[in-house]
Amino acid sequence: MVRVKPFTAVERKEDPMTSRIGSAAIALAVALGSPAWAAKVYVPYAVNQEDRGASQRTELLLTNGQPSLSQRVSYRLLTQDREAAGGAAKSVELAGGKSLRVAAPVAFGGIGLLEVDAPAGVAVSARLIVTRPGADPVESQVPVLDARGAFVDG
């Protein structure tokens, strides 16, 4: 498991909550989880769950590369049948040249595939944050995929 202290140091740490994802998925997430300059992209592991005091939560980081243009980004959680799990898509307004962290794009208890629809010029990245009682939060990047399922690089 990769532990990131606010965008600086990286160290290895095992965490039983995230070990279910699999070490191969974590390695790919770190290697290929760079921001995607969007259109419609997907975060394959989106979650907001708690179990015996430990929690897993996916966050989105959106960056508007257009300095003078405000842009709207929408997102929704999909089920196995590609139906919206939480109803209609939610959206946020992203000011020109600014970044925004969406702390909980998935409703509590949700898990699945997060579809993010952003205009050209908006970078999309995601990370998984795992917390346990008495321990520091553990963060790892989650890959962002295009509609064909290919990793999207920034």
XYZ file of C-alpha atoms in Angstrom, residues 31-152:
122
model
C 1.930 4.013 -11.903
C -0.931 5.085 -14.147
C -3.164 7.205 -11.934
C -2.086 10.567 -13.316
C -4.758 13.170 -14.067
C -6.871 12.664 -17.173
C -7.674 15.637 -19.397
C -11.313 14.809 -19.533
C -14.268 14.202 -21.702
C -16.210 11.272 -20.240
C -13.902 9.251 -17.974
C -14.372 6.577 -15.325
C -12.984 5.907 -11.858
C -13.144 2.089 -11.540
C -13.086 1.940 -7.738
C -15.378 4.534 -6.185
C -16.461 3.908 -2.609
C -17.780 5.544 0.552
C -18.059 2.842 3.213
C -17.319 2.237 6.871
C -16.738 -1.045 8.689
C -15.901 -1.370 12.405
C -14.458 2.126 12.628
C -12.378 1.849 9.461
C -13.500 3.724 6.376
C -12.783 3.898 2.638
C -13.654 7.010 0.635
C -12.864 8.024 -2.930
C -12.155 11.698 -3.655
C -12.072 13.488 -6.994
C -9.634 16.272 -7.806
C -10.726 18.479 -10.701
C -8.457 21.127 -12.242
C -9.659 23.639 -14.809
C -6.819 24.318 -17.256
C -8.787 27.148 -18.887
C -7.739 30.263 -16.902
C -10.605 32.493 -18.028
C -13.425 29.985 -18.516
C -15.688 28.578 -15.805
C -16.740 24.989 -16.550
C -19.357 22.533 -15.242
C -18.338 18.965 -14.340
C -20.905 16.248 -13.603
C -20.472 12.811 -12.032
C -22.599 9.796 -11.086
C -22.109 6.328 -9.627
C -23.040 3.473 -11.978
C -24.267 -0.010 -11.057
C -23.309 -3.236 -12.834
C -26.050 -2.555 -15.384
C -24.625 0.953 -16.124
C -27.630 2.500 -14.434
C -27.199 5.473 -12.136
C -27.085 4.115 -8.583
C -27.817 7.409 -6.865
C -30.324 8.933 -9.266
C -29.452 11.945 -11.397
C -25.883 13.081 -11.919
C -24.467 15.674 -9.524
C -22.507 18.602 -10.870
C -20.071 21.259 -9.704
C -19.018 24.569 -11.227
C -15.249 24.886 -11.637
C -13.911 28.443 -11.883
C -11.305 29.267 -14.522
C -7.768 28.190 -13.595
C -8.901 26.686 -10.270
C -8.866 23.231 -8.699
C -11.595 21.636 -6.631
C -11.569 18.585 -4.383
C -14.876 16.694 -4.302
C -14.540 14.965 -0.922
C -17.420 12.514 -1.250
C -18.659 12.023 -4.823
C -20.209 8.697 -3.727
C -23.115 8.642 -1.249
C -22.432 6.859 2.056
C -22.601 3.089 1.634
C -21.969 3.247 -2.114
C -19.414 1.360 -4.154
C -19.023 1.043 -7.905
C -17.861 2.787 -11.048
C -17.854 6.591 -11.003
C -18.589 8.252 -14.355
C -17.205 11.799 -14.662
C -18.284 14.042 -17.539
C -16.014 17.067 -17.880
C -15.379 19.455 -20.760
C -12.029 19.604 -22.553
C -9.378 21.354 -20.502
C -10.458 19.874 -17.159
C -8.023 17.393 -15.568
C -9.613 14.613 -13.508
C -7.773 12.514 -10.938
C -8.990 10.363 -8.065
C -7.619 8.936 -4.846
C -8.712 6.435 -2.239
C -8.427 7.479 1.404
C -8.512 4.760 4.062
C -8.803 5.600 7.755
C -8.569 3.375 10.807
C -8.979 4.258 14.493
C -5.672 5.382 15.968
C -3.825 5.453 12.638
C -2.948 8.118 10.084
C -5.073 8.124 6.920
C -3.585 6.181 4.009
C -4.011 7.652 0.523
C -3.437 6.104 -2.892
C -4.240 7.249 -6.396
C -6.973 5.461 -8.320
C -6.601 5.184 -12.102
C -8.875 7.132 -14.420
C -10.066 5.266 -17.535
C -11.545 6.390 -20.826
C -14.718 4.888 -22.354
C -12.730 2.008 -23.906
C -11.289 1.058 -20.516
C -7.815 2.327 -21.373
C -5.750 4.235 -18.807
C -5.802 7.956 -19.507
